[in-house]
Amino acid sequence: MSQFTLLRTRRFAPFFATQAMGAFNDNAFRYATLLLVAFQMGLSTQQVALYSNLGLALFILPFFLFSASAGQLAEKFEKTRLIRYVKLFEIGAMALAAVGFYTHSVALLLAVLFLMGLHSTVFGPIKYAILPQALRHDELIGGNGMVEMGTSLAILTGQIAGGAAIMQHPRGELYASMLVIAVAACGWLASRAIPPAPATAPQLRFDWNPWRQTVQALGFVRKRSTVFHAVLGISWFWFFGGIFTAQLPNYTKLHLGGDESVSILVLTLFSVGVGVGSLLCERLSGRRVEIGLVPLGSIGLTVFGVDLFFARPDAPPASGLDWLAFLAAPGNLRVALDLTLIGLFAGFYIVPLFALVQARTDKSELSRVIAGNNVLNALFIVVAALFGIGVLSLGVSIPRLFLIVALMNAAVAFYIYALTPEFLMRFLTWIIVSTLYRIRSDGLERIPEDGPALLVCNHVSYVDALIIMGSVRRPVRFVMHHRIFAIPVLRFIFRTARAIPIAGAKEDPVLLARAFAEIDAALAAGELVCVFPEGGLTRDGDIAPFRPGVEKMLARRPVPVIPLALRGLWGSIFSRRDSALHRTRLPRRFWSRIALAVGAPLPPSSSAAELETSVRELRGAWA
């Protein structure tokens, strides 16, 4: 099922429309205000610059002041009702904007910018916390991709529509007012169709101290290291994107030689790239929360950010080009491609990070984690603005600023992946498995979303653990022979995944005892542990008898047992075939069609023979 089918469901479509119209209106109003102040009020260049920077500061300020309070509201109260109140607030703010447009009151328009910042501050925690309540786990990556795509395109069309409306002389103010009020009203109407989303922490006591709540929200962000580093990655994205988008108008004029139409084209290419990248995340990840896409995204941001510098490092050969003339000029298609691919890889980068935060955070804390995320995002946006101003004031050109930020992106990515190797481990797993196999999964919903369980699976190839790791949504601790654990490259993946090396009683009894103790500790901590009870890779494609060690694990720690069966791997690359017959009749196959089947949970009293029978039935006739 495609992520687009979500648009036919009531649990997603009204929310998608509501958030897209909110993003549209934010940008339509901001851009209309910017053009009104810059071109129609007879202000000096210094006044325009002052009001532009002041407007950005006022829009960002509520994120610092009220994000923590917004997170509390989203946890304590039913979210759909809150969304409707936020949309009514937006209608009132847009009515004030209409007065500001008509009277050319800069003070009133700046006040409305603050109100729209407050609108976004309150809506943000609800926006990302409602998705895990409305969507199934396997829909989370697709839903986030749709939201990011919709937001990206809404920002683009909002800026274009707001600018076009305000520039329609002599009734631009009227058209802009009608536009923002109408969209706000449509957003409120769409919100009325959103299904209820119950409060996740109704017992929460509201704290009116914003400073104390901000510190507490940041504490929730830091509670889990993987979530914290994901939030840092999201905040860095806003720094990176803030630098690029803030400089695009001047970059277009000074280094691309384009007019206003080229500025719109450049923004369109970037926005469409983000939208396409966001949508592709579901297909590339196989409908899972695949954080292996995050390193791929960061690599693309750096590669094409650097190439953008080399594509046009100096002044353009011509100026005043419209968008058609720009595309026809030599070398500009490379610039256009770089901008599009920067957006594309930005989608690969940001969507899995948001999905990871949603998947790894308790639902009763998610809104406050998103609130803490918004505080850090706002901080990084402000730092990005100050950084851009500071670097450009030193005489550095905009292309060189882009180059510096692209190289900084590589350094930041390396730092985050060093702190949380799971990102790089998942990337290597995703590359290996996606390159070698085409996987179909059946019954993954039978694996519990929390709590301990022992997974038992047949053992066909050296990469069985990678295939299961790439398919199961929860982190899995694998028990594997110490020699497989020590395979180069795979060793980094297995160690990062905290795999448990094991040996036979005759081979290394100390290691065996240590492995059983570690398995018991992992199950006691509520983790998933996966064992291959055959004790080694199959030599003929058939399932060998399960050894009694699995019974000892369950006797020591009774937990549910989930049978798994790998199908289609025998004869593929990395499967084991020792006989001459198999070597001649079964060629090694790349990109093989394989499947992972998950059976119904079995009681901890199950014998090794019963578990073997269950796995055999799952595998069926396809071996």
Coordinates of C-alpha atoms in Angstrom, one line a residue:
M1 CA 0.0 0.0 0.0
S2 CA 1.4 3.4 -1.0
Q3 CA 1.7 6.3 1.4
F4 CA -0.6 8.2 -0.9
T5 CA -3.5 5.9 0.2
L6 CA -3.3 7.7 3.6
L7 CA -4.9 10.7 1.9
R8 CA -8.0 8.6 1.5
T9 CA -8.3 8.0 5.3
R10 CA -10.0 10.2 7.7
R11 CA -7.3 9.5 10.4
F12 CA -4.7 11.3 8.2
A13 CA -6.2 13.4 5.4
P14 CA -7.9 16.2 7.4
F15 CA -4.8 16.5 9.6
F16 CA -2.6 16.6 6.5
A17 CA -4.7 19.4 4.9
T18 CA -4.8 21.4 8.2
Q19 CA -1.0 21.4 8.7
A20 CA -0.3 22.1 5.0
M21 CA -2.7 25.1 5.1
G22 CA -1.1 26.3 8.3
A23 CA 2.4 26.2 6.7
F24 CA 1.0 27.9 3.6
N25 CA -0.5 30.7 5.6
D26 CA 2.6 31.3 7.7
N27 CA 4.6 31.9 4.6
A28 CA 2.0 33.7 2.6
F29 CA 1.6 36.3 5.3
R30 CA 5.4 36.6 6.0
Y31 CA 6.3 37.0 2.3
A32 CA 3.4 39.5 1.7
T33 CA 4.6 41.5 4.7
L34 CA 8.2 41.4 3.5
L35 CA 7.3 42.7 0.0
L36 CA 4.9 45.3 1.4
V37 CA 7.6 46.7 3.7
A38 CA 10.4 46.4 1.0
F39 CA 8.6 47.8 -2.0
Q40 CA 5.4 49.7 -1.2
M41 CA 6.0 51.8 1.9
G42 CA 8.8 54.1 0.7
L43 CA 11.2 53.0 3.5
S44 CA 14.9 53.3 3.4
T45 CA 17.2 50.3 2.9
Q46 CA 18.3 50.5 6.5
Q47 CA 14.6 50.5 7.7
V48 CA 13.8 47.5 5.5
A49 CA 16.7 45.6 6.8
L50 CA 15.8 46.5 10.4
Y51 CA 12.2 45.4 10.0
S52 CA 13.1 42.2 8.2
N53 CA 15.5 41.1 10.9
L54 CA 13.1 42.2 13.6
G55 CA 10.3 40.3 12.0
L56 CA 12.3 37.1 12.0
A57 CA 13.3 37.6 15.6
L58 CA 9.6 38.2 16.6
F59 CA 8.5 35.0 14.7
I60 CA 11.2 32.9 16.4
L61 CA 10.8 34.4 19.9
P62 CA 7.6 32.4 20.9
F63 CA 9.6 29.1 20.3
F64 CA 11.9 30.1 23.1
L65 CA 9.2 31.4 25.4
F66 CA 6.3 29.0 24.9
S67 CA 7.5 25.7 23.4
A68 CA 7.6 23.9 26.8
S69 CA 4.1 25.1 27.7
A70 CA 2.9 24.0 24.3
G71 CA 4.3 20.5 25.0
Q72 CA 2.5 20.4 28.3
L73 CA -0.8 21.3 26.6
A74 CA -0.4 18.7 23.9
E75 CA 0.2 16.0 26.5
K76 CA -2.6 17.1 29.0
F77 CA -5.5 17.7 26.6
E78 CA -7.2 16.1 23.7
K79 CA -5.1 17.1 20.6
T80 CA -7.9 17.6 18.0
R81 CA -9.7 20.1 20.2
L82 CA -6.4 22.0 20.7
I83 CA -5.9 22.0 16.9
R84 CA -9.3 23.6 16.4
Y85 CA -8.5 26.3 19.0
V86 CA -5.2 27.0 17.3
K87 CA -7.0 27.3 13.9
L88 CA -9.5 29.8 15.4
F89 CA -6.5 31.7 16.8
E90 CA -5.0 31.8 13.3
I91 CA -8.3 33.3 11.9
G92 CA -8.1 36.1 14.5
A93 CA -4.5 36.7 13.7
M94 CA -5.1 36.9 10.0
A95 CA -8.0 39.4 10.6
L96 CA -5.5 41.6 12.4
A97 CA -3.1 41.1 9.5
A98 CA -5.8 42.4 7.1
V99 CA -6.0 45.6 9.2
G100 CA -2.2 45.9 9.1
F101 CA -2.1 45.5 5.3
Y102 CA -4.9 48.0 4.8
T103 CA -3.3 50.7 7.2
H104 CA 0.3 49.9 6.3
S105 CA 1.0 49.6 10.0
V106 CA 4.4 48.0 10.4
A107 CA 3.9 47.7 14.2
L108 CA 0.7 45.8 13.8
L109 CA 2.2 43.5 11.1
L110 CA 5.2 42.8 13.4
A111 CA 2.8 42.0 16.2
V112 CA 1.0 39.5 13.9
L113 CA 4.3 37.9 13.0
F114 CA 4.8 37.3 16.7
L115 CA 1.2 35.8 16.9
M116 CA 1.9 33.5 14.0
G117 CA 5.1 32.4 15.6
L118 CA 3.0 31.6 18.7
H119 CA 0.6 29.7 16.4
S120 CA 3.4 27.6 15.1
T121 CA 4.9 27.1 18.5
V122 CA 1.6 25.6 19.9
F123 CA 0.9 23.6 16.8
G124 CA 4.4 22.0 16.5
P125 CA 4.2 19.5 19.4
I126 CA 0.7 18.5 18.4
K127 CA 1.7 18.1 14.8
Y128 CA 4.4 15.5 15.4
A129 CA 2.8 13.8 18.5
I130 CA -0.5 13.1 16.8
L131 CA 1.0 11.0 14.0
P132 CA 2.0 8.0 16.2
Q133 CA -1.6 8.0 17.6
A134 CA -3.2 8.1 14.2
L135 CA -0.9 5.9 12.2
R136 CA 0.3 2.3 12.5
H137 CA 4.0 1.8 13.1
D138 CA 4.6 0.7 9.5
E139 CA 2.8 3.9 8.3
L140 CA 5.0 6.2 10.4
I141 CA 7.8 6.8 7.9
G142 CA 5.3 7.3 5.0
G143 CA 3.1 9.6 7.1
N144 CA 6.1 11.7 8.1
G145 CA 7.3 11.8 4.5
M146 CA 3.8 13.0 3.4
V147 CA 3.9 15.7 6.1
E148 CA 7.4 16.9 5.1
M149 CA 6.4 16.9 1.4
G150 CA 3.2 18.8 2.1
T151 CA 5.0 21.3 4.4
S152 CA 7.8 21.9 1.8
L153 CA 5.4 22.5 -1.0
A154 CA 3.0 24.6 1.2
I155 CA 6.0 26.9 2.1
L156 CA 6.8 27.3 -1.6
T157 CA 3.3 28.0 -2.8
G158 CA 2.6 30.2 0.2
Q159 CA 5.5 32.4 -0.6
I160 CA 4.6 32.6 -4.2
A161 CA 0.9 33.2 -3.6
G162 CA 1.5 35.8 -0.8
G163 CA 4.0 37.7 -3.0
A164 CA 1.8 37.6 -6.0
A165 CA -1.3 38.8 -4.0
I166 CA 0.4 41.8 -2.4
M167 CA 2.0 42.9 -5.7
Q168 CA -1.3 43.2 -7.5
H169 CA -1.7 47.1 -7.7
P170 CA -3.7 48.8 -6.6
R171 CA -5.6 46.2 -4.6
G172 CA -2.8 44.0 -3.4
E173 CA -3.6 44.6 0.3
L174 CA -7.2 43.5 -0.3
Y175 CA -6.1 40.3 -2.2
A176 CA -3.5 39.4 0.4
S177 CA -6.0 39.9 3.2
M178 CA -8.6 37.8 1.5
L179 CA -6.0 35.1 0.8
V180 CA -4.8 34.6 4.4
I181 CA -8.2 34.9 6.0
A182 CA -9.7 32.4 3.5
V183 CA -6.9 29.9 4.0
A184 CA -7.1 30.2 7.8
A185 CA -10.9 29.5 7.6
C186 CA -10.3 26.5 5.4
G187 CA -7.7 25.2 7.8
W188 CA -10.3 25.5 10.7
L189 CA -12.9 23.6 8.6
A190 CA -10.4 20.8 7.8
S191 CA -9.5 20.5 11.4
R192 CA -13.1 19.7 12.3
A193 CA -12.8 16.4 10.4
I194 CA -9.7 15.2 12.4
P195 CA -10.7 12.2 14.6
P196 CA -10.2 12.6 18.3
A197 CA -6.6 12.0 19.6
P198 CA -6.9 11.4 23.4
A199 CA -4.6 13.0 25.9
T200 CA -1.5 11.0 26.6
A201 CA -0.8 12.4 30.0
P202 CA -4.1 13.8 31.3
Q203 CA -2.9 13.7 34.9
L204 CA 0.0 16.1 34.1
R205 CA 0.0 19.2 36.3
F206 CA 0.5 22.3 34.2
D207 CA 3.5 24.4 35.2
W208 CA 3.2 28.1 34.4
N209 CA 7.0 28.7 34.8
P210 CA 8.3 28.7 31.1
W211 CA 11.9 28.6 32.1
R212 CA 11.5 25.6 34.4
Q213 CA 9.4 23.8 31.8
T214 CA 11.9 24.6 29.0
V215 CA 14.7 23.0 31.2
Q216 CA 12.4 20.0 31.8
A217 CA 11.6 19.6 28.1
L218 CA 15.3 19.6 27.3
G219 CA 15.7 17.0 30.0
F220 CA 13.1 14.8 28.3
V221 CA 15.1 15.2 25.0
R222 CA 18.3 14.1 26.7
K223 CA 16.6 11.1 28.5
R224 CA 17.5 8.7 25.6
S225 CA 20.8 9.2 23.9
T226 CA 19.5 8.1 20.4
V227 CA 16.6 10.5 20.6
F228 CA 18.8 13.3 21.8
H229 CA 21.3 12.8 18.9
A230 CA 18.4 12.6 16.5
V231 CA 17.1 16.0 17.8
L232 CA 20.6 17.4 17.4
G233 CA 20.6 16.2 13.8
I234 CA 17.2 17.8 13.2
S235 CA 18.4 21.1 14.7
W236 CA 21.5 20.9 12.5
F237 CA 19.3 20.5 9.5
W238 CA 17.6 23.8 10.4
F239 CA 21.0 25.4 10.7
F240 CA 22.0 24.1 7.3
G241 CA 18.7 24.9 5.6
G242 CA 18.5 28.3 7.3
I243 CA 21.9 29.3 5.8
F244 CA 21.0 28.1 2.3
T245 CA 17.4 29.5 2.1
A246 CA 18.3 32.8 3.7
Q247 CA 21.0 33.4 1.0
L248 CA 19.2 32.2 -2.0
P249 CA 17.7 35.6 -3.1
N250 CA 21.1 37.3 -3.1
Y251 CA 22.8 34.2 -4.5
T252 CA 20.4 34.2 -7.4
K253 CA 21.0 37.9 -8.1
L254 CA 24.8 38.1 -7.5
H255 CA 26.1 34.7 -8.6
L256 CA 23.4 33.3 -10.9
G257 CA 22.6 36.5 -12.7
G258 CA 18.9 35.9 -12.4
D259 CA 15.8 38.0 -11.9
E260 CA 12.8 37.4 -9.6
S261 CA 11.7 34.4 -11.7
V262 CA 15.0 32.7 -11.2
S263 CA 14.7 33.3 -7.4
I264 CA 11.4 31.5 -7.5
L265 CA 12.8 28.7 -9.7
V266 CA 15.7 28.1 -7.3
L267 CA 13.3 28.0 -4.3
T268 CA 11.0 25.7 -6.3
L269 CA 13.9 23.3 -7.2
F270 CA 14.9 23.1 -3.5
S271 CA 11.4 22.6 -2.2
V272 CA 10.5 20.0 -4.9
G273 CA 13.7 18.1 -4.1
V274 CA 12.7 18.0 -0.4
G275 CA 9.3 16.8 -1.3
V276 CA 10.5 14.0 -3.6
G277 CA 13.1 12.9 -1.1
S278 CA 10.6 12.8 1.7
L279 CA 8.2 10.6 -0.4
L280 CA 11.0 8.3 -1.5
C281 CA 11.9 7.5 2.1
E282 CA 9.0 5.1 2.4
R283 CA 10.1 3.1 -0.7
L284 CA 13.8 3.1 0.2
S285 CA 13.1 2.1 3.8
G286 CA 10.6 -0.7 3.1
R287 CA 7.9 1.1 5.2
R288 CA 10.2 0.9 8.3
V289 CA 11.7 3.6 10.5
E290 CA 15.1 3.2 8.7
I291 CA 17.6 5.6 10.2
G292 CA 20.2 4.1 7.8
L293 CA 18.9 6.8 5.4
V294 CA 20.2 9.5 7.6
P295 CA 23.9 9.0 6.8
L296 CA 22.9 8.7 3.1
G297 CA 21.2 12.1 3.4
S298 CA 24.1 13.8 5.1
I299 CA 26.5 12.4 2.5
G300 CA 24.3 13.9 -0.3
L301 CA 24.0 17.3 1.5
T302 CA 27.8 17.5 1.7
V303 CA 28.6 16.2 -1.8
F304 CA 26.1 18.4 -3.7
G305 CA 26.7 21.4 -1.4
V306 CA 30.4 21.2 -2.3
D307 CA 29.6 20.8 -6.0
L308 CA 27.3 23.8 -5.9
F309 CA 30.4 25.9 -5.0
F310 CA 32.4 24.5 -7.9
A311 CA 29.5 24.9 -10.3
R312 CA 29.4 28.7 -9.8
P313 CA 32.2 30.0 -7.5
D314 CA 32.4 33.5 -8.9
A315 CA 30.3 36.2 -10.7
P316 CA 27.9 35.1 -13.5
P317 CA 28.7 35.6 -17.1
A318 CA 25.4 37.5 -17.6
S319 CA 22.8 39.2 -15.5
G320 CA 19.1 40.0 -15.5
L321 CA 18.2 36.5 -16.9
D322 CA 14.7 35.2 -16.6
W323 CA 14.2 31.5 -15.7
L324 CA 14.2 30.2 -19.2
A325 CA 17.3 32.1 -20.2
F326 CA 18.9 31.0 -17.0
L327 CA 18.3 27.3 -17.7
A328 CA 19.5 27.7 -21.3
A329 CA 22.8 29.3 -20.2
P330 CA 25.9 27.1 -20.1
G331 CA 26.6 25.4 -16.7
N332 CA 23.3 26.4 -15.1
L333 CA 21.7 23.0 -15.4
R334 CA 24.4 21.7 -13.1
V335 CA 23.5 24.4 -10.6
A336 CA 19.8 23.5 -10.9
L337 CA 20.6 19.8 -10.4
D338 CA 22.7 20.5 -7.4
L339 CA 20.0 22.6 -5.7
T340 CA 17.4 19.9 -6.5
L341 CA 19.6 17.1 -5.1
I342 CA 20.4 19.1 -2.0
G343 CA 16.7 19.2 -1.3
L344 CA 16.3 15.5 -2.2
F345 CA 19.0 14.4 0.2
A346 CA 17.6 16.8 2.8
G347 CA 14.4 14.7 2.6
F348 CA 16.3 11.5 3.2
Y349 CA 18.0 13.1 6.2
I350 CA 15.1 14.7 8.0
V351 CA 12.1 12.3 7.6
P352 CA 13.8 9.3 9.3
L353 CA 15.0 11.5 12.2
F354 CA 11.5 12.7 13.0
A355 CA 10.2 9.2 12.7
L356 CA 12.9 7.9 15.0
V357 CA 12.0 10.5 17.6
Q358 CA 8.4 9.5 17.4
A359 CA 9.1 5.7 17.5
R360 CA 11.7 5.8 20.4
T361 CA 9.8 8.2 22.7
D362 CA 7.1 7.2 25.2
K363 CA 3.8 8.6 24.0
S364 CA 3.2 10.3 27.3
E365 CA 6.4 12.3 26.8
L366 CA 6.5 12.8 23.0
S367 CA 4.9 16.3 22.9
R368 CA 7.3 17.6 25.5
V369 CA 10.2 16.0 23.6
I370 CA 9.0 17.8 20.4
A371 CA 8.7 21.0 22.4
G372 CA 12.4 20.6 23.5
N373 CA 13.2 19.9 19.9
N374 CA 11.5 23.1 18.8
V375 CA 13.5 25.1 21.3
L376 CA 16.8 23.7 20.0
N377 CA 15.6 24.2 16.4
A378 CA 14.9 27.9 17.1
L379 CA 18.3 28.3 18.7
F380 CA 20.1 26.8 15.7
I381 CA 18.1 29.0 13.3
V382 CA 19.2 32.1 15.3
V383 CA 22.8 30.9 15.4
A384 CA 22.6 30.2 11.6
A385 CA 21.5 33.8 11.0
L386 CA 24.3 35.2 13.1
F387 CA 26.8 32.8 11.6
G388 CA 25.8 33.8 8.0
I389 CA 25.9 37.5 8.9
G390 CA 29.3 37.1 10.6
V391 CA 30.9 35.1 7.8
L392 CA 29.6 37.4 5.0
S393 CA 30.8 40.5 6.9
L394 CA 34.3 39.1 6.7
G395 CA 34.1 39.4 2.9
V396 CA 33.4 35.7 2.2
S397 CA 31.2 35.2 -0.8
I398 CA 27.9 33.4 -0.7
P399 CA 29.2 30.3 -2.7
R400 CA 32.1 30.0 -0.2
L401 CA 29.7 30.3 2.6
F402 CA 27.8 27.4 1.1
L403 CA 31.1 25.4 0.8
I404 CA 31.9 26.1 4.4
V405 CA 28.5 24.9 5.6
A406 CA 28.7 21.8 3.4
L407 CA 32.0 20.9 4.9
M408 CA 30.7 21.6 8.4
N409 CA 27.9 19.2 7.7
A410 CA 30.4 16.4 7.1
A411 CA 32.1 17.2 10.4
V412 CA 28.8 17.4 12.3
A413 CA 27.6 14.1 10.8
F414 CA 30.8 12.4 11.8
Y415 CA 30.4 13.8 15.3
I416 CA 26.8 12.6 15.7
Y417 CA 27.6 9.1 14.2
A418 CA 30.6 8.8 16.5
L419 CA 28.3 9.5 19.5
T420 CA 25.6 7.2 18.2
P421 CA 27.1 4.5 16.0
E422 CA 23.6 3.0 15.4
F423 CA 23.1 5.5 12.6
L424 CA 26.2 4.3 10.7
M425 CA 25.5 0.7 11.6
R426 CA 22.0 0.9 10.1
F427 CA 23.4 2.7 7.0
L428 CA 25.8 -0.2 6.4
T429 CA 23.1 -2.7 7.1
W430 CA 20.7 -1.0 4.7
I431 CA 23.4 -0.8 2.0
I432 CA 24.4 -4.4 2.2
V433 CA 20.9 -5.9 2.5
S434 CA 19.3 -3.5 -0.1
T435 CA 22.1 -4.2 -2.6
L436 CA 22.1 -8.0 -2.2
Y437 CA 18.4 -8.9 -1.6
R438 CA 14.8 -8.0 -2.3
I439 CA 13.0 -8.7 1.0
R440 CA 9.4 -9.3 1.6
S441 CA 8.3 -9.5 5.3
D442 CA 5.2 -11.2 6.7
G443 CA 3.8 -11.0 10.2
L444 CA 6.2 -8.4 11.6
E445 CA 3.3 -7.1 13.7
R446 CA 3.5 -10.2 15.8
I447 CA 6.7 -9.0 17.4
P448 CA 5.7 -7.1 20.5
E449 CA 6.4 -3.3 20.4
D450 CA 7.8 -3.5 24.0
G451 CA 8.8 -6.0 26.6
P452 CA 11.1 -9.0 26.3
A453 CA 10.9 -11.8 23.8
L454 CA 13.1 -14.5 22.4
L455 CA 13.2 -14.8 18.6
V456 CA 14.2 -18.1 17.1
C457 CA 15.1 -18.5 13.5
N458 CA 16.6 -20.9 11.0
H459 CA 20.3 -20.1 10.0
V460 CA 20.9 -20.0 6.3
S461 CA 23.6 -17.4 5.6
Y462 CA 26.3 -15.2 7.1
V463 CA 24.0 -12.2 6.9
D464 CA 20.8 -13.6 8.5
A465 CA 21.3 -11.2 11.4
L466 CA 21.5 -8.2 9.0
I467 CA 18.3 -9.2 7.3
I468 CA 16.4 -9.6 10.5
M469 CA 18.0 -6.4 11.9
G470 CA 16.9 -4.5 8.8
S471 CA 13.3 -5.8 9.0
V472 CA 12.4 -5.8 12.6
R473 CA 11.5 -2.3 13.9
R474 CA 12.8 -2.8 17.4
P475 CA 16.5 -3.1 18.2
V476 CA 17.5 -6.8 18.4
R477 CA 20.3 -8.5 20.4
F478 CA 21.7 -11.4 18.3
V479 CA 23.4 -14.5 19.7
M480 CA 25.9 -15.6 17.1
H481 CA 29.0 -17.8 16.9
H482 CA 32.1 -15.8 17.8
R483 CA 33.7 -16.4 14.5
I484 CA 30.8 -14.8 12.6
F485 CA 30.9 -12.0 15.1
A486 CA 34.5 -11.3 14.2
I487 CA 34.0 -11.0 10.4
P488 CA 35.6 -7.7 9.2
V489 CA 33.1 -4.8 8.5
L490 CA 30.2 -7.0 9.9
R491 CA 32.1 -6.9 13.3
F492 CA 31.4 -3.2 13.6
I493 CA 27.7 -3.7 12.8
F494 CA 27.4 -6.6 15.3
R495 CA 29.3 -4.8 18.0
T496 CA 27.2 -1.7 17.6
A497 CA 24.1 -3.8 17.7
R498 CA 25.4 -5.3 20.9
A499 CA 25.3 -8.8 19.5
I500 CA 26.3 -11.6 22.0
P501 CA 29.1 -13.9 20.8
I502 CA 28.8 -17.5 21.8
A503 CA 30.9 -20.7 21.5
G504 CA 30.3 -24.4 22.1
A505 CA 30.9 -26.0 25.5
K506 CA 34.0 -27.8 24.3
E507 CA 35.3 -24.9 22.3
D508 CA 35.1 -22.2 25.0
P509 CA 33.1 -22.9 28.2
V510 CA 33.8 -19.5 29.7
L511 CA 32.5 -17.7 26.7
L512 CA 29.4 -19.9 26.7
A513 CA 28.6 -19.2 30.3
R514 CA 29.2 -15.4 29.7
A515 CA 26.8 -15.5 26.7
F516 CA 24.0 -17.2 28.7
A517 CA 24.4 -14.6 31.5
E518 CA 24.2 -11.8 28.9
I519 CA 21.2 -13.3 27.2
D520 CA 19.4 -13.5 30.6
A521 CA 20.3 -9.9 31.5
A522 CA 19.0 -8.6 28.1
L523 CA 15.7 -10.4 28.5
A524 CA 15.4 -9.1 32.1
A525 CA 15.9 -5.6 30.7
G526 CA 12.9 -6.0 28.4
E527 CA 15.0 -6.4 25.2
L528 CA 14.5 -8.6 22.1
V529 CA 17.1 -11.4 21.8
C530 CA 17.4 -13.5 18.6
V531 CA 19.0 -17.0 18.6
F532 CA 19.7 -19.5 15.8
P533 CA 19.1 -22.8 17.6
E534 CA 20.6 -25.0 14.9
G535 CA 24.0 -24.0 16.2
G536 CA 25.5 -23.3 12.7
L537 CA 24.7 -22.5 9.1
T538 CA 22.8 -25.0 7.1
R539 CA 25.0 -27.1 4.8
D540 CA 22.2 -28.4 2.5
G541 CA 19.4 -25.7 2.7
D542 CA 17.4 -27.8 5.2
I543 CA 16.8 -26.9 8.9
A544 CA 19.0 -28.8 11.3
P545 CA 17.7 -30.1 14.6
F546 CA 17.3 -27.3 17.2
R547 CA 19.8 -27.7 20.1
P548 CA 18.6 -27.7 23.7
G549 CA 20.4 -24.5 24.6
V550 CA 17.3 -22.5 23.8
E551 CA 15.3 -24.5 26.4
K552 CA 17.9 -23.6 29.0
M553 CA 17.5 -19.9 28.1
L554 CA 13.8 -20.1 28.5
A555 CA 14.0 -22.1 31.8
R556 CA 16.2 -19.4 33.2
R557 CA 14.1 -16.5 32.0
P558 CA 10.5 -17.5 30.8
V559 CA 9.5 -15.0 28.1
P560 CA 7.4 -15.3 25.0
V561 CA 9.0 -17.0 22.0
I562 CA 8.5 -15.7 18.5
P563 CA 9.4 -18.1 15.6
L564 CA 11.0 -16.6 12.5
A565 CA 11.7 -18.3 9.2
L566 CA 14.0 -17.0 6.4
R567 CA 13.0 -18.1 2.9
G568 CA 14.8 -18.0 -0.4
L569 CA 18.3 -17.4 1.0
W570 CA 19.8 -20.8 0.1
G571 CA 21.8 -20.4 -3.1
S572 CA 22.1 -16.6 -2.7
I573 CA 25.3 -14.8 -2.0
F574 CA 26.7 -15.5 1.5
S575 CA 24.8 -18.8 1.9
R576 CA 27.0 -21.8 2.6
R577 CA 27.3 -24.6 0.0
D578 CA 30.2 -27.0 0.7
S579 CA 29.4 -29.9 -1.6
A580 CA 30.5 -30.0 -5.3
L581 CA 26.9 -30.8 -6.3
H582 CA 25.6 -27.5 -4.7
R583 CA 28.5 -25.5 -6.2
T584 CA 27.7 -26.6 -9.7
R585 CA 23.9 -26.5 -9.6
L586 CA 23.2 -23.5 -7.5
P587 CA 24.8 -20.3 -8.8
R588 CA 25.3 -17.5 -6.3
R589 CA 22.6 -15.0 -6.9
F590 CA 22.7 -11.2 -6.2
W591 CA 19.6 -9.2 -5.4
S592 CA 17.7 -12.4 -4.6
R593 CA 14.1 -12.5 -3.7
I594 CA 13.9 -13.5 -0.1
A595 CA 11.3 -13.4 2.7
L596 CA 11.2 -13.2 6.4
A597 CA 8.1 -14.8 8.0
V598 CA 7.1 -14.2 11.6
G599 CA 4.8 -16.7 13.4
A600 CA 2.5 -16.4 16.4
P601 CA 4.1 -16.2 19.8
L602 CA 4.7 -19.5 21.6
P603 CA 4.8 -20.2 25.4
P604 CA 8.2 -20.3 27.1
S605 CA 7.5 -23.9 28.0
S606 CA 7.9 -24.9 24.3
S607 CA 10.6 -27.5 23.7
A608 CA 13.4 -27.2 21.1
A609 CA 11.6 -29.8 18.9
E610 CA 8.3 -27.8 19.1
L611 CA 10.1 -24.6 18.1
E612 CA 11.8 -26.3 15.2
T613 CA 8.5 -27.6 14.0
S614 CA 7.0 -24.1 14.1
V615 CA 9.9 -22.6 12.1
R616 CA 9.7 -25.5 9.6
E617 CA 5.9 -24.8 9.1
L618 CA 6.7 -21.1 8.6
R619 CA 9.3 -21.7 6.0
G620 CA 7.0 -24.1 4.2
A621 CA 8.0 -25.6 0.9
W622 CA 10.0 -22.6 -0.2
A623 CA 13.6 -23.3 0.8

